[in-house]
Short mmCIF file of C-alpha atoms and ligand atoms in Angstrom, two decimals:
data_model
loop_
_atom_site.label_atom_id
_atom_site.label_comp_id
_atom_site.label_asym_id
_atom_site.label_seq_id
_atom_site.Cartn_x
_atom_site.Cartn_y
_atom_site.Cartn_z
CA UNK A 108 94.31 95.94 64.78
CA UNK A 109 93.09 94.80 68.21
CA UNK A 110 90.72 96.56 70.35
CA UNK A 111 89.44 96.36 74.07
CA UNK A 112 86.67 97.36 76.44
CA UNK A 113 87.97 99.23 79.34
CA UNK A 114 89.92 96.94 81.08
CA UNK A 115 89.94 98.20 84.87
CA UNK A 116 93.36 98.39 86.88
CA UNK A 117 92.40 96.42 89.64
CA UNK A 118 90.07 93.96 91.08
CA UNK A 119 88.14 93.13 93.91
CA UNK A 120 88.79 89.42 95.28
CA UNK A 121 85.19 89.31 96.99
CA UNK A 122 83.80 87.55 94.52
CA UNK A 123 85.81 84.46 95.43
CA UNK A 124 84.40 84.70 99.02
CA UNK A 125 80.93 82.90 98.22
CA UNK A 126 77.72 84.14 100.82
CA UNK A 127 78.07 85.21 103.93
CA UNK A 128 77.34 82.93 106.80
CA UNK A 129 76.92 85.41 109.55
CA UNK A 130 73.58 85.65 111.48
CA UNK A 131 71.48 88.35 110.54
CA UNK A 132 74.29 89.92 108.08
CA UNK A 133 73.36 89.84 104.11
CA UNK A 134 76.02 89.73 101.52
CA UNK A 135 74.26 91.63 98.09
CA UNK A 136 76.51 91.32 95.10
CA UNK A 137 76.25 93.12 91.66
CA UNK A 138 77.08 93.68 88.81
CA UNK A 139 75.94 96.30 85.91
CA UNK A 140 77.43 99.16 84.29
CA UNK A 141 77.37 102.57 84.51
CA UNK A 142 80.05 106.13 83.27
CA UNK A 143 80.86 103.37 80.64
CA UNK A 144 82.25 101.22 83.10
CA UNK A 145 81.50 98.12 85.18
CA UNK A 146 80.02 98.72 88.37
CA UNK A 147 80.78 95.34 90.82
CA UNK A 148 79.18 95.98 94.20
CA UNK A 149 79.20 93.66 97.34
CA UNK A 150 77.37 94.97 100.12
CA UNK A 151 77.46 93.36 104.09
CA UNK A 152 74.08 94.89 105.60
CA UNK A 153 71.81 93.89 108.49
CA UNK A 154 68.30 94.57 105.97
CA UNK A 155 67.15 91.54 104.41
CA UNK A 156 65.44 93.55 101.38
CA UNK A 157 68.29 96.30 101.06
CA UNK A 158 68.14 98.51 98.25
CA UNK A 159 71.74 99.83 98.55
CA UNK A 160 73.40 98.41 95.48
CA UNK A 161 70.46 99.60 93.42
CA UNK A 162 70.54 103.08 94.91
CA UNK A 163 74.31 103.49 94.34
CA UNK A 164 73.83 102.55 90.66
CA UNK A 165 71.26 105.09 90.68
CA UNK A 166 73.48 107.50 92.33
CA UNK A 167 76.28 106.96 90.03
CA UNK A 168 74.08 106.82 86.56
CA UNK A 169 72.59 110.51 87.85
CA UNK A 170 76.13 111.84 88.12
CA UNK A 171 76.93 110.97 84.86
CA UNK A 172 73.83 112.40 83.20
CA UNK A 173 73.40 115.82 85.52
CA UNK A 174 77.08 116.38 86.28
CA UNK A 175 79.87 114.97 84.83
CA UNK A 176 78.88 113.80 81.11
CA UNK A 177 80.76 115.48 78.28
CA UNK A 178 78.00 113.48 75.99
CA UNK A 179 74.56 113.95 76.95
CA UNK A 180 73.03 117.07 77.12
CA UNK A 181 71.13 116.89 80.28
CA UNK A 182 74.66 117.51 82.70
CA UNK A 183 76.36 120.69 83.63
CA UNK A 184 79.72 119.91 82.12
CA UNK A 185 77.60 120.12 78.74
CA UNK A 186 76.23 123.42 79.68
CA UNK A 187 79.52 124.69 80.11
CA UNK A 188 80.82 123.55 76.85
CA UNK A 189 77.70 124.35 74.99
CA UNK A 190 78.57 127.89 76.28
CA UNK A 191 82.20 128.14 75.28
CA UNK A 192 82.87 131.53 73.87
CA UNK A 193 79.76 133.25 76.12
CA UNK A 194 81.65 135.95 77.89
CA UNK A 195 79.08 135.62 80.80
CA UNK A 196 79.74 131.58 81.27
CA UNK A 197 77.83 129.39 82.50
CA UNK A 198 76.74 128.82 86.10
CA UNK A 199 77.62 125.05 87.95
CA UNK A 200 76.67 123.90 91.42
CA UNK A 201 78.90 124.00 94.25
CA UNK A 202 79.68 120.73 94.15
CA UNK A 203 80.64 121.04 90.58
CA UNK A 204 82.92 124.20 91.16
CA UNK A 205 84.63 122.42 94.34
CA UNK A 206 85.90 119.45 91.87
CA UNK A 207 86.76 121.95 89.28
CA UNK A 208 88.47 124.15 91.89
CA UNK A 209 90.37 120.48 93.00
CA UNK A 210 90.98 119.38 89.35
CA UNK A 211 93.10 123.23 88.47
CA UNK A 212 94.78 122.93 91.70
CA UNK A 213 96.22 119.08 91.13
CA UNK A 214 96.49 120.58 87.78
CA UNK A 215 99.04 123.04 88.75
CA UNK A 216 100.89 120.97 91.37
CA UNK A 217 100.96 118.43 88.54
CA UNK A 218 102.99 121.08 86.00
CA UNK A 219 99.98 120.86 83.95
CA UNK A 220 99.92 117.06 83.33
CA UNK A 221 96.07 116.93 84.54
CA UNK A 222 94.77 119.30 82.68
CA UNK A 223 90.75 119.37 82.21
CA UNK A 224 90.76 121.66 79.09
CA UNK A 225 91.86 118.87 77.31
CA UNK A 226 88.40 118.11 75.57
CA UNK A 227 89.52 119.08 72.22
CA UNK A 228 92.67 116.61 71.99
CA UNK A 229 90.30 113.80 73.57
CA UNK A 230 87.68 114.28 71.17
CA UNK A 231 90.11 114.45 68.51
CA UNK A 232 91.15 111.09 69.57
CA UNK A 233 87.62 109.33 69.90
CA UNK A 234 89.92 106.90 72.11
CA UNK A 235 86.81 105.73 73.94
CA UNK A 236 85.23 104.83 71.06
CA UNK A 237 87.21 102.79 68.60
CA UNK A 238 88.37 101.19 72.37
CA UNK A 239 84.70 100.50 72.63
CA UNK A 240 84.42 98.99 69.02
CA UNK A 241 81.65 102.11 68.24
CA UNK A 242 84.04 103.07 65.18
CA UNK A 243 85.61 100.37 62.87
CA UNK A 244 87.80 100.50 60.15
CA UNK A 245 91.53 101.23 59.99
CA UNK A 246 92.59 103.68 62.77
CA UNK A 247 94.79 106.57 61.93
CA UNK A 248 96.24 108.33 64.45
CA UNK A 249 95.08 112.13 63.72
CA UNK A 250 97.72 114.83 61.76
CA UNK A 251 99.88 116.54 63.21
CA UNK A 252 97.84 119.53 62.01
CA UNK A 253 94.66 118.71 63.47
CA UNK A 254 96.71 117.75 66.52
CA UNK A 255 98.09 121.53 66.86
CA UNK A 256 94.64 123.04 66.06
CA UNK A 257 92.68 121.16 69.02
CA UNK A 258 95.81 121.71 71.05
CA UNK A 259 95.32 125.43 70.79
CA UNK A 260 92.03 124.97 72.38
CA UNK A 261 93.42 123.64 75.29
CA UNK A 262 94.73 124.75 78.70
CA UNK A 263 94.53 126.72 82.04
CA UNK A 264 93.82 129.87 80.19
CA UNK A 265 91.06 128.47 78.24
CA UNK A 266 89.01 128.39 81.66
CA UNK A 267 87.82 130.74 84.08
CA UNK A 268 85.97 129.76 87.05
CA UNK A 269 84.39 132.20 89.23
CA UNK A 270 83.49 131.45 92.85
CA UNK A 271 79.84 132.53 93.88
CA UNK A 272 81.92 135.34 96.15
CA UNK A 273 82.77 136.79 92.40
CA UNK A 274 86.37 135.81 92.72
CA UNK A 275 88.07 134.26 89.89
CA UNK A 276 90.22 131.20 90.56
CA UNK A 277 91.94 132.71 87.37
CA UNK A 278 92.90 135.50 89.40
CA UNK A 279 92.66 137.32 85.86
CA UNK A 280 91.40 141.09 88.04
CA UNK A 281 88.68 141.21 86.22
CA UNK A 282 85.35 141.97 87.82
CA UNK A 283 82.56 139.09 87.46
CA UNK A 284 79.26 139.95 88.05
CA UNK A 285 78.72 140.61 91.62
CA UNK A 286 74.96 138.35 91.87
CA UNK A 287 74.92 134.75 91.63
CA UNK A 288 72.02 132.84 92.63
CA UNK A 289 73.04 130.95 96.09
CA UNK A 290 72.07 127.42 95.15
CA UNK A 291 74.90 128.16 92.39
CA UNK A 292 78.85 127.69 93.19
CA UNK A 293 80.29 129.68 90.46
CA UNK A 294 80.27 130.23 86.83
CA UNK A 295 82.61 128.33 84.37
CA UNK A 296 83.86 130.68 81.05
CA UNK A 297 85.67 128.87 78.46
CA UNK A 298 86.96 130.63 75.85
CA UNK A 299 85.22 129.90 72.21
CA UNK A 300 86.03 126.50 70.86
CA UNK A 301 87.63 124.78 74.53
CA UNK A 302 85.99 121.49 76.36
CA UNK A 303 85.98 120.66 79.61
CA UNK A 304 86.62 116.82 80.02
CA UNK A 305 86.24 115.30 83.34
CA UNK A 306 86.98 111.55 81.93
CA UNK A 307 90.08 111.34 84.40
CA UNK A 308 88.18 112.18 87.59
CA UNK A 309 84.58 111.28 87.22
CA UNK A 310 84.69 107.19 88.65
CA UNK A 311 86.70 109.09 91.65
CA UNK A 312 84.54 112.12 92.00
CA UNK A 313 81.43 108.83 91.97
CA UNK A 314 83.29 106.96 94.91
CA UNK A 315 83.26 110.18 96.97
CA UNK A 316 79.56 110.19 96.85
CA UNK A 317 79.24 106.42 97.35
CA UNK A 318 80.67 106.89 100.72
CA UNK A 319 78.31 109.46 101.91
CA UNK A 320 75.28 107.34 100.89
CA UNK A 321 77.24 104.18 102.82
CA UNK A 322 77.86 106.63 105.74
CA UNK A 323 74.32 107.88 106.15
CA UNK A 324 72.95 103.95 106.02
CA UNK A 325 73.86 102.61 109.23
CA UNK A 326 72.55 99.02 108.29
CA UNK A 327 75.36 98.97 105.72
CA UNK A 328 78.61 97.48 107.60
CA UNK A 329 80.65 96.89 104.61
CA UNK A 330 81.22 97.06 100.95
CA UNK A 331 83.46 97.10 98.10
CA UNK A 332 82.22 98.88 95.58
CA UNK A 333 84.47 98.70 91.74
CA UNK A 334 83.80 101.45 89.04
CA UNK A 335 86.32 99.90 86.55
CA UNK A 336 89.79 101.08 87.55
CA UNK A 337 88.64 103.20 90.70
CA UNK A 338 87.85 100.84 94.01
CA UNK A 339 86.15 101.92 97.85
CA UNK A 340 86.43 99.82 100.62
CA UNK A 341 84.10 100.56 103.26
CA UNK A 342 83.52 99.77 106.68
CA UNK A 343 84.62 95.66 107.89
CA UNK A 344 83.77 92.08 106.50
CA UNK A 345 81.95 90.46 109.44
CA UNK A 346 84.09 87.71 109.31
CA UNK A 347 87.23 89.95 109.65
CA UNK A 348 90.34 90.28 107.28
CA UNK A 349 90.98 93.04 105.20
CA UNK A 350 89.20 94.07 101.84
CA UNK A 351 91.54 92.71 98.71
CA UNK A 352 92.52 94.33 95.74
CA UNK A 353 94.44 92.82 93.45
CA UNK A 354 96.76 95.25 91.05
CA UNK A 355 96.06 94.18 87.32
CA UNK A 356 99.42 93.06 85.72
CA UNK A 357 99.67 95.75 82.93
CA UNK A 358 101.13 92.89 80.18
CA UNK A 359 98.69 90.38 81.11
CA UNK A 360 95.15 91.81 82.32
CA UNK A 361 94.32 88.01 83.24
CA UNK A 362 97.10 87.84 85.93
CA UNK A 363 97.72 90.35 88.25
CA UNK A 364 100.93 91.66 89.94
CA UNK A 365 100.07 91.97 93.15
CA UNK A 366 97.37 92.36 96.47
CA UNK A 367 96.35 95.06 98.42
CA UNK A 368 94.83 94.38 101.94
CA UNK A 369 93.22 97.74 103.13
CA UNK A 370 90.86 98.36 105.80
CA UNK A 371 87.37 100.52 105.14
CA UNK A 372 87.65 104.26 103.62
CA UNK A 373 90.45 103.51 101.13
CA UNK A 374 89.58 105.14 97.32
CA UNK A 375 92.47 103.32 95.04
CA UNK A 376 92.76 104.21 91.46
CA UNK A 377 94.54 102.79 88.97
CA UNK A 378 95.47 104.77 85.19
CA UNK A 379 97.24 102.20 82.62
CA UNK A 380 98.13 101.78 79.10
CA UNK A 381 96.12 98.99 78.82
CA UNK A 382 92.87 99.94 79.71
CA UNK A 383 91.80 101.62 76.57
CA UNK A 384 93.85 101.46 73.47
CA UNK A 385 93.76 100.81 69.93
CA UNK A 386 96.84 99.47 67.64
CA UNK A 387 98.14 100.01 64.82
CA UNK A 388 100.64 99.15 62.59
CA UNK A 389 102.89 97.90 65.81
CA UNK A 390 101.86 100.86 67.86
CA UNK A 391 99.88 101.15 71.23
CA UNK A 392 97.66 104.44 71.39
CA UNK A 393 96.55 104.80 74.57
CA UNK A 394 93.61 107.27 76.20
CA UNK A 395 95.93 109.20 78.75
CA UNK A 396 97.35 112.24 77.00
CA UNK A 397 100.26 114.46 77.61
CA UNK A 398 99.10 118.02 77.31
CA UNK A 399 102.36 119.23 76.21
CA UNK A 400 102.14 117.04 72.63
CA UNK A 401 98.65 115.67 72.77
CA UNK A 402 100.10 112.49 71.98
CA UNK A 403 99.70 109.33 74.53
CA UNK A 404 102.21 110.07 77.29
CA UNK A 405 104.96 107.91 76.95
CA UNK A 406 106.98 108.30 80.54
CA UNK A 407 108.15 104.33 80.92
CA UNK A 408 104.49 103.67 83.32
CA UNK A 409 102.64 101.24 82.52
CA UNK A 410 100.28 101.18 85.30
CA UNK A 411 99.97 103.33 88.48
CA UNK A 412 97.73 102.88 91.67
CA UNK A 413 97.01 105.61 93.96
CA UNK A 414 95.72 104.90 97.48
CA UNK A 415 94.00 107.88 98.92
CA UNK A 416 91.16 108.85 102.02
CA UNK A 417 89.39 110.99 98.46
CA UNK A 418 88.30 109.61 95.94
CA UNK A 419 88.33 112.71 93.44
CA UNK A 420 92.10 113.18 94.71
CA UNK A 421 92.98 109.21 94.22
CA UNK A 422 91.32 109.46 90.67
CA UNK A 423 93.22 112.80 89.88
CA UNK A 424 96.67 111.58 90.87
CA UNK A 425 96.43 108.22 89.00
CA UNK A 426 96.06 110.43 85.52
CA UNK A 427 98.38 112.83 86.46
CA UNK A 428 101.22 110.28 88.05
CA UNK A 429 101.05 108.35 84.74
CA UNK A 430 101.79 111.23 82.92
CA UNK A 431 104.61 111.94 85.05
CA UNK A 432 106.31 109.01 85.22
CA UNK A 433 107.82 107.56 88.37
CA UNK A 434 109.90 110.08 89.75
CA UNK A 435 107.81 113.20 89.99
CA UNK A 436 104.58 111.11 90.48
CA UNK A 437 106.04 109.74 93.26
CA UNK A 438 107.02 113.33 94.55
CA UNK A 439 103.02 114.54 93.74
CA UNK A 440 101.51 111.25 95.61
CA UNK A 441 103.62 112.06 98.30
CA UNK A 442 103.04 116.02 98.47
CA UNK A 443 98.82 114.94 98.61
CA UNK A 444 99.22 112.56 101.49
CA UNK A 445 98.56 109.45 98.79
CA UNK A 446 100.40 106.08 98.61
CA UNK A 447 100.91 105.17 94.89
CA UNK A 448 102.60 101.81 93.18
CA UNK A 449 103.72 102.20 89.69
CA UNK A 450 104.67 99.41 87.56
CA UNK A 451 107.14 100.09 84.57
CA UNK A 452 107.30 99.02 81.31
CA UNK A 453 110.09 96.85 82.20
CA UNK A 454 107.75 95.54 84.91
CA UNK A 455 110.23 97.34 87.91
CA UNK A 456 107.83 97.80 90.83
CA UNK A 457 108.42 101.13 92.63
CA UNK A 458 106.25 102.34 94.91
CA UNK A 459 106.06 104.70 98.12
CA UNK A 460 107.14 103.44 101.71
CA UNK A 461 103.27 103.85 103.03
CA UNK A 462 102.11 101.57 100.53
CA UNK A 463 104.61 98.48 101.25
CA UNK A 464 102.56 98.00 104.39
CA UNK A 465 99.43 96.88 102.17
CA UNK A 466 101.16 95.47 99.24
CA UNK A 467 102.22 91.40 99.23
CA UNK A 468 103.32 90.81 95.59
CA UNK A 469 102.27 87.63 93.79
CA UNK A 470 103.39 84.73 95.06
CA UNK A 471 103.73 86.06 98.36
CA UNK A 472 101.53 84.79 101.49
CA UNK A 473 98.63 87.44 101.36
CA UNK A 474 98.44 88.76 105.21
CA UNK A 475 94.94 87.59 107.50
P1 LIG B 608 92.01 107.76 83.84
O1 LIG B 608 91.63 106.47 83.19
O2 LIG B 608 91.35 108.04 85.15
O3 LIG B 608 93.49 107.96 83.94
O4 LIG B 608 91.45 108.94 82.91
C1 LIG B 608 91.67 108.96 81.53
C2 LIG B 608 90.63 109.83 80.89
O5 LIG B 608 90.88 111.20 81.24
C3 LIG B 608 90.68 109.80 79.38
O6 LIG B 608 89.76 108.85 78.87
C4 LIG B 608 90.29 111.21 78.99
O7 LIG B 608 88.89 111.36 79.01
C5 LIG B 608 90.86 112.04 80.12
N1 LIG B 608 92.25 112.49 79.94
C6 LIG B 608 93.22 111.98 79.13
N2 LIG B 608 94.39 112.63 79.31
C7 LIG B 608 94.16 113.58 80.27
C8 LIG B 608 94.96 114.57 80.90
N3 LIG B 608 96.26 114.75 80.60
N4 LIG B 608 94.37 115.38 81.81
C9 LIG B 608 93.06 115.23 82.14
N5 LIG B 608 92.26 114.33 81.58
C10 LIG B 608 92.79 113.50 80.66
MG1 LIG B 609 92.06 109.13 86.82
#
């Protein structure tokens, strides 16, 4: 059997750039980890003693813990599970409602290959953990009746989400209760025994809010900033030249297939089959499920990149494009205004016409 860590899609070149030389500009680089991830920072800002790469770390851990965390008990997306089966819900923040709201419409443009509700079948799978190397032993992939059962607990019906107005997104006719409190966006009702899983969206929904904090510090005049397979750029390098992002070769995570050279404001995420897995007996389980089976989606993709201006959206359409395979991800990129690059499984690179313009594949002279 043979395990890894979560192997991110891409990676930032800036750590082969050394310090930076300009007058009066700081280059901070980092690294931790945070949302079970690696979090690589480098940071171009006029402050000497600038607090920015801590504060994002910060920023990120706290969504994690109050928002997004299916795991710890202090988020919302807890809350909302904890109260599956309440027929009153569970109240969330706006912010929280406007992903969710994002999440079920990608999820319906997608033909249901995102698909949130799919907490049961992840669970099921405790990919992230024998990835991880938290469970040992022999893996077994689970029965097919255990498979059917969480199944059942899944999908678009399973969820209601009710804006603060007292409209359901479910569009169900039914009448919520007409008083929410205003700091509140809506109120989440799952159906007894469903889970809310926002594993495919959270490093995205985390980028968005990076950019704010880099937006409101006007010291900061660039930064990359790398949560595992979901990458900003932001603002210039003082010494010019694009940021670089180098697409992970999906058969060899050493070597990579290829550079992206993007200006500031770009959110690219990257889904693959090799990120986290577990094999056995010959066979690659992967942690991006199609809802239809609950099995790992098997559509020829091995890896796909989405460039996008959002970072929930870039984050979304990675999941959902993988599921999809080339053809109709290319169709759903397109439809959201994103560039995506897919890589097959017979290592074809297809990708759409606004992304060539970035893209020099290896080997290739990488543009100034
Ligand atoms: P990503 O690496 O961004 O493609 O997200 C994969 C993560 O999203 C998994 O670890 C699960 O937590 C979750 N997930 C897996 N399959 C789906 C799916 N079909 N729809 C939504 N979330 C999913
Ligand atoms: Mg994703």
């Amino acid at each position: 059997m043979k395990k890894f860590f979560c192997v991110s899609g891409a990676a930032v070149l800036f750590w082969l750039l050394g310090g930076c030389s300009f007058e009066k500009t700081q280059q901070v680089q980092s690294v931790d980890t945070a949302m079970g991830t690696v979090v690589q920072q480098s940071i171009y800002t006029r402050e000497a003693d600038s607090g920015a790469a801590r504060d994002i770390l910060e920023l990120t851990k706290s969504l994690e813990q109050e928002m997004l965390s299916r795991r710890l008990d202090s988020s919302q997306v807890y809350a909302v599970n904890a109260g599956a089966g309440k027929p009153e819900g569970t109240e969330v923040s706006e912010e929280l409602a406007q992903i969710l709201r994002t999440c079920i419409r990608i999820g319906e443009d997608s033909g249901g290959a995102l698909d949130i509700t799919l907490g049961p079948v992840v669970q099921l799978w405790d990919m992230d953990a024998w990835a991880a190397g938290e469970r040992t032993g022999e893996f077994q992939p689970p029965g097919e009746e255990a498979l059917t059962e969480a199944l059942g607990l899944c999908g678009r019906d399973k969820m209601q989400l009710w804006e603060d107005s007292g409209e359901s997104s479910q569009g169900n006719g039914g009448e919520a209760e007409d008083h929410v409190d205003a700091s509140v966006g809506g109120r989440v009702i799952l159906s007894a025994g469903a889970c809310l899983d926002l594993g495919a969206v959270g490093k995205g929904v985390a980028l968005d809010r990076i950019l704010v904090y880099l937006e409101e510090h006007k010291e900061i005049l660039g930064a990359v900033i790398s949560l595992g397979g979901s990458i900003l750029t932001y603002g210039e390098k003082p010494e010019g030249g694009g940021w670089r992002v180098a697409v992970m070769d999906p058969f060899d995570t050493s070597a990579y297939v290829g550079i992206l050279t993007l200006d500031g404001g770009w959110c690219v995420s990257t889904s693959g089959d090799y990120q986290r897995f577990v094999e056995a007996e010959g066979v690659r389980y992967h942690h991006i499920y199609d809802p239809s089976s609950g099995y790992p989606a098997q559509s020829g993709v091995a890896g796909v990149t989405i460039l996008s201006h959002s970072g929930l959206e870039s984050d979304a359409l990675s999941t959902a494009c993988f599921i999809l395979g080339v053809e109709a991800g290319l169709e759903l990129a397109e439809r959201y205004g994103a560039e995506a690059l897919f890589v097959e499984k017979d290592g074809r690179v297809t990708m759409t016409a606004g992304m060539e313009q970035y893209w020099s594949p290896v080997g290739e002279r990488i543009p100034e």
